[in-house]
Amino acid sequence: MTRNLDPHDVRLFSGRSNIPLARNIAQHLDIPLEETRFSKFSNDNLFVQLGASVRGRTVYLVQSMTPPVSDHLVELLMMLDIAKSAAAREIHAIIPYFSYARSDKKDAPRISITARLIADLLRTSGATHVMTMTLHSPQVHGFFSIPADPLTARMTLEQFIRQRPLDPKKDVVVAPDMGRAKPAARFAAGLGLPIASADKTRVSDTEVKIGGLIGRQVEGFEHALVYDDEIATAGSVVELSEVLVESGIKRITLICTHGLFLGPAVERIKSIPQIQEVITTDTVERPSERRPPNLTVLSVGNVFAEAIRQNYLRRSIGELFEGMET
């Protein structure tokens, strides 16, 4: 169990997006998860109250940006503002899933670069530091004008996969597009497996076209491990799975850090019988209807807890992930 935190100095609170993960973090840190009170007024305005004094203390606020994203974002901003107004010494926003990391550029006229806007709002609301995990667009890290630490779940995922027999002549890691090719290559290297990558064109928010595989082909392999940062509507991974099956792949394992499984995702995954396992983490809390068959959820509570400990003790967080990148 992770220790070395002063329970009289540290306060850990959670929004409503992922209370089980926050409890897991608290358990690893051996500190209580303090109460946070939420309610709504008759005019639909949100009321938030932190249930313990934060004056002069180090405060950690856990909140994922999961649906309903706007509600959870406002909760977090209010919690940050409360901690700042109540004279907390340090205020750390722990955001396991940062959904606006997709909005990293102006790729159409008259739109917002929302990731930068959210980064500014977090700072303005009182955050002195942000900790998140596996940003969809790594360059979003540069939008923060306060210290920000994007953690990785790769070690957790690798350790789980290594528990089963792997054969570099039968098993291959596949990236769904060139943007994820480098992280997938690192993941494959950690497992001692070859890597392949797909050529993807996005048609809409929920539809993609896979033009084929780039470089290494998968003929002769039996099992594909599709490695992505997140699965939302599953359009990319299912389209890729169809290409893999046509190429002779008999078994497919989907692996991602953030498993949202929104809209048609579960039915899409069910439509490909060769998808025999889905592995994700608990950065996102999901109801039972958004859980595909054969889903395995690995906790990253220990990863966040250890990073929080390193941060509190003024030690390098990077030491936890030497040789690891998202």
XYZ file of C-alpha atoms in Angstrom:
326
model
C 0.000 0.000 0.000
C 1.343 3.456 -0.910
C 2.124 5.593 2.149
C 4.207 8.663 3.085
C 1.367 11.171 2.724
C 0.450 13.319 5.701
C -3.278 12.620 6.266
C -3.602 15.917 8.127
C -2.280 17.862 5.138
C -3.719 16.003 2.134
C -7.370 16.194 1.111
C -8.730 13.928 -1.641
C -12.146 14.676 -3.156
C -14.043 13.301 -6.140
C -16.647 14.538 -8.556
C -19.441 12.199 -9.624
C -17.861 10.936 -12.855
C -15.820 8.046 -11.422
C -16.200 7.568 -7.677
C -14.992 3.905 -7.730
C -11.631 4.966 -9.185
C -11.327 7.778 -6.635
C -11.976 5.270 -3.835
C -9.328 2.982 -5.291
C -6.808 5.838 -5.343
C -7.662 6.702 -1.736
C -7.206 3.076 -0.692
C -3.754 2.892 -2.290
C -2.763 6.172 -0.646
C -4.178 5.038 2.715
C -6.095 8.301 3.123
C -9.852 8.933 3.271
C -11.879 10.031 0.273
C -13.554 13.113 1.693
C -17.241 13.784 1.128
C -18.343 16.108 -1.667
C -21.972 17.225 -1.636
C -23.856 17.792 -4.893
C -27.400 18.984 -5.493
C -29.387 21.136 -7.914
C -31.549 24.145 -7.289
C -35.030 24.453 -8.803
C -33.589 26.509 -11.685
C -31.189 23.632 -12.543
C -28.138 25.451 -11.134
C -25.559 23.136 -9.596
C -24.621 23.280 -5.901
C -21.270 21.811 -4.796
C -19.750 21.758 -1.319
C -16.482 20.164 -0.215
C -17.086 18.255 3.000
C -13.775 18.957 4.764
C -11.570 21.969 5.436
C -8.883 22.626 2.813
C -7.287 25.781 4.258
C -3.519 25.601 3.854
C -3.724 21.999 2.653
C -2.745 20.050 -0.457
C -5.909 19.167 -2.361
C -6.406 16.503 -5.042
C -9.679 16.530 -7.018
C -10.555 13.460 -9.119
C -12.904 13.920 -12.079
C -13.050 12.289 -15.523
C -14.571 14.159 -18.467
C -17.068 11.454 -19.338
C -20.715 11.817 -20.410
C -22.410 14.042 -19.456
C -19.149 15.857 -20.193
C -20.385 19.412 -19.638
C -21.903 18.539 -16.256
C -18.751 16.811 -15.086
C -16.577 19.662 -16.357
C -18.619 22.270 -14.470
C -18.457 20.123 -11.327
C -14.669 20.070 -11.588
C -14.391 23.809 -12.238
C -16.596 24.525 -9.234
C -14.568 22.190 -7.010
C -11.364 23.922 -8.112
C -12.857 27.343 -7.427
C -14.083 26.241 -4.002
C -10.628 24.958 -3.052
C -9.016 28.195 -4.262
C -11.535 30.376 -2.416
C -11.061 28.289 0.741
C -7.294 29.001 0.717
C -5.938 25.581 -0.252
C -2.158 25.675 -0.590
C -2.007 23.477 -3.718
C -4.844 22.287 -5.942
C -4.270 19.291 -8.212
C -6.849 18.344 -10.858
C -6.694 14.578 -11.421
C -8.445 13.982 -14.759
C -8.144 10.287 -15.723
C -9.942 10.846 -19.043
C -9.543 14.236 -20.739
C -12.162 14.002 -23.497
C -11.429 17.349 -25.141
C -7.955 16.121 -26.103
C -9.547 15.378 -29.500
C -10.181 19.113 -30.038
C -6.536 20.047 -30.496
C -6.566 22.064 -33.722
C -8.642 24.383 -35.862
C -9.523 22.083 -38.770
C -12.625 24.035 -39.859
C -13.513 27.736 -39.932
C -15.088 29.444 -36.912
C -14.508 26.649 -34.389
C -12.883 26.561 -30.976
C -9.629 24.819 -30.114
C -11.479 23.472 -27.113
C -8.596 21.584 -25.516
C -6.735 24.872 -25.072
C -9.887 26.556 -23.745
C -10.383 23.821 -21.130
C -6.725 24.037 -20.117
C -7.167 27.780 -19.539
C -10.404 27.252 -17.593
C -8.743 24.747 -15.269
C -5.967 27.222 -14.448
C -8.363 30.153 -14.032
C -10.588 28.105 -11.725
C -7.693 27.396 -9.397
C -5.748 24.336 -10.540
C -2.021 24.588 -9.813
C -1.267 21.231 -11.466
C -3.062 18.759 -13.736
C -2.597 15.007 -13.936
C -4.259 12.969 -16.673
C -3.702 9.757 -18.643
C -3.016 8.958 -22.310
C -4.103 12.097 -24.149
C -5.643 11.363 -27.549
C -3.491 14.144 -29.008
C -0.205 14.331 -27.053
C 0.370 17.930 -28.172
C -2.501 19.010 -25.885
C 0.060 18.760 -23.081
C 1.545 21.988 -24.454
C -1.731 23.891 -24.027
C -1.335 23.995 -20.247
C 0.336 27.036 -18.694
C 0.567 25.186 -15.371
C 2.482 21.937 -14.736
C 0.716 18.965 -16.335
C 1.595 15.282 -16.175
C 0.058 12.874 -18.709
C 0.465 9.381 -17.239
C 0.369 6.124 -19.188
C -1.504 2.856 -18.658
C 0.879 0.948 -20.902
C 2.657 -0.772 -18.026
C -0.659 -1.970 -16.575
C -1.834 -3.294 -19.946
C 1.496 -4.949 -20.765
C 1.717 -6.720 -17.423
C -1.747 -8.184 -17.939
C -1.062 -9.350 -21.509
C 2.277 -10.928 -20.512
C 0.435 -13.373 -18.261
C -0.643 -15.349 -21.328
C 1.537 -17.194 -23.851
C 2.592 -15.013 -26.789
C 4.149 -16.141 -30.051
C 5.717 -13.535 -32.389
C 4.960 -15.866 -35.290
C 1.243 -16.013 -34.487
C 0.454 -12.807 -32.554
C 0.713 -9.304 -34.009
C -0.036 -5.855 -32.551
C -2.036 -3.618 -34.912
C -2.421 0.172 -34.704
C -5.754 1.476 -36.084
C -4.049 4.433 -37.807
C -0.652 6.060 -38.281
C -1.326 8.453 -35.414
C -1.256 5.524 -32.995
C 1.537 3.646 -34.769
C 4.326 4.885 -32.483
C 2.539 4.058 -29.183
C 1.497 0.688 -30.634
C 5.093 0.012 -31.680
C 6.261 0.660 -28.106
C 3.527 -1.626 -26.797
C 4.526 -4.344 -29.275
C 8.207 -4.003 -28.357
C 7.346 -4.430 -24.682
C 5.602 -7.701 -25.534
C 8.207 -8.858 -28.042
C 5.663 -8.903 -30.863
C 5.665 -7.523 -34.433
C 3.651 -4.421 -35.340
C 1.328 -3.540 -38.217
C -0.612 -0.336 -38.875
C -3.767 0.569 -40.767
C -4.465 3.450 -43.138
C -7.542 5.239 -41.751
C -9.624 8.087 -43.138
C -12.238 9.651 -40.861
C -15.576 10.255 -42.622
C -17.509 11.599 -39.619
C -17.512 11.504 -35.836
C -18.835 7.926 -35.895
C -17.638 6.581 -39.258
C -14.188 5.780 -40.641
C -12.783 4.019 -43.677
C -9.834 1.646 -43.407
C -7.947 1.648 -46.693
C -5.810 -1.349 -45.769
C -2.623 -2.065 -43.875
C 0.590 -0.086 -44.285
C 3.953 -1.835 -44.254
C 3.807 -5.224 -42.553
C 0.841 -7.340 -43.603
C -0.868 -9.799 -41.271
C -1.220 -12.854 -43.516
C 0.098 -15.867 -41.613
C -0.718 -14.454 -38.182
C -3.593 -15.914 -36.165
C -4.195 -13.365 -33.409
C -4.301 -9.555 -33.692
C -4.016 -7.284 -30.665
C -5.565 -3.972 -31.762
C -4.046 -1.222 -29.594
C -5.732 2.194 -29.365
C -5.891 5.045 -26.862
C -9.681 5.053 -26.633
C -12.741 3.318 -28.037
C -15.809 5.560 -28.262
C -18.285 4.328 -30.888
C -15.911 1.522 -31.994
C -16.087 2.579 -35.644
C -12.320 2.466 -36.156
C -11.607 -0.834 -34.418
C -14.570 -2.657 -35.970
C -13.751 -1.430 -39.481
C -10.157 -2.529 -38.885
C -11.321 -5.881 -37.506
C -13.202 -6.578 -40.743
C -10.008 -5.929 -42.722
C -8.039 -8.196 -40.382
C -10.554 -11.035 -40.708
C -10.404 -10.737 -44.499
C -6.617 -11.064 -44.169
C -6.920 -14.368 -42.304
C -6.847 -13.289 -38.652
C -8.811 -15.781 -36.528
C -8.848 -14.024 -33.138
C -8.882 -10.328 -32.217
C -8.249 -8.662 -28.863
C -9.170 -4.982 -28.529
C -6.960 -3.059 -26.078
C -7.399 0.567 -25.049
C -6.822 2.900 -22.108
C -10.195 4.643 -22.272
C -13.152 2.373 -23.015
C -16.233 4.571 -23.410
C -18.284 2.244 -25.663
C -20.828 4.881 -26.660
C -23.845 4.650 -28.966
C -23.542 1.664 -31.320
C -20.183 0.507 -29.908
C -21.357 -2.631 -28.107
C -23.473 -3.869 -31.033
C -20.653 -3.126 -33.452
C -18.221 -5.173 -31.377
C -20.739 -8.022 -31.083
C -21.076 -8.067 -34.892
C -17.495 -9.344 -35.265
C -17.354 -12.863 -33.732
C -13.566 -12.911 -34.066
C -13.355 -10.159 -31.401
C -12.985 -12.500 -28.444
C -11.752 -10.097 -25.769
C -11.843 -6.385 -24.948
C -9.331 -5.015 -22.422
C -9.520 -1.509 -20.999
C -8.934 0.412 -17.754
C -11.144 2.137 -15.206
C -10.397 5.722 -16.287
C -14.037 5.659 -17.412
C -16.932 4.329 -15.346
C -19.518 2.718 -17.596
C -22.990 1.269 -16.923
C -23.710 -2.385 -17.687
C -25.383 -1.602 -21.026
C -22.126 -0.056 -22.244
C -20.048 -3.145 -21.497
C -19.207 -5.336 -24.492
C -18.981 -9.116 -24.056
C -15.736 -10.524 -22.634
C -14.734 -7.147 -21.202
C -11.773 -7.013 -18.812
C -11.302 -3.794 -16.826
C -7.885 -3.173 -15.261
C -7.555 -0.582 -12.524
C -5.102 2.294 -12.859
C -5.850 3.485 -9.331
C -2.393 2.370 -8.224
C -0.787 4.316 -11.092
C -2.501 7.558 -10.092
C -1.834 6.892 -6.406
C 1.880 6.397 -6.979
C 2.051 9.507 -9.175
C 0.243 11.518 -6.489
C 2.693 10.239 -3.876
C 5.671 11.204 -6.036
C 4.146 14.631 -6.598
C 3.466 15.196 -2.909
C 6.988 14.124 -1.903
C 8.501 16.349 -4.621
C 9.946 13.376 -6.460
C 10.043 12.744 -10.192
C 6.847 11.319 -11.641
C 8.831 10.369 -14.740
C 10.760 7.809 -12.692
C 7.593 5.721 -12.545
C 7.527 5.385 -16.320
C 11.183 5.252 -17.348
C 11.259 3.937 -20.905
C 7.471 4.259 -21.108
C 5.442 6.692 -23.203
C 1.701 6.821 -23.856
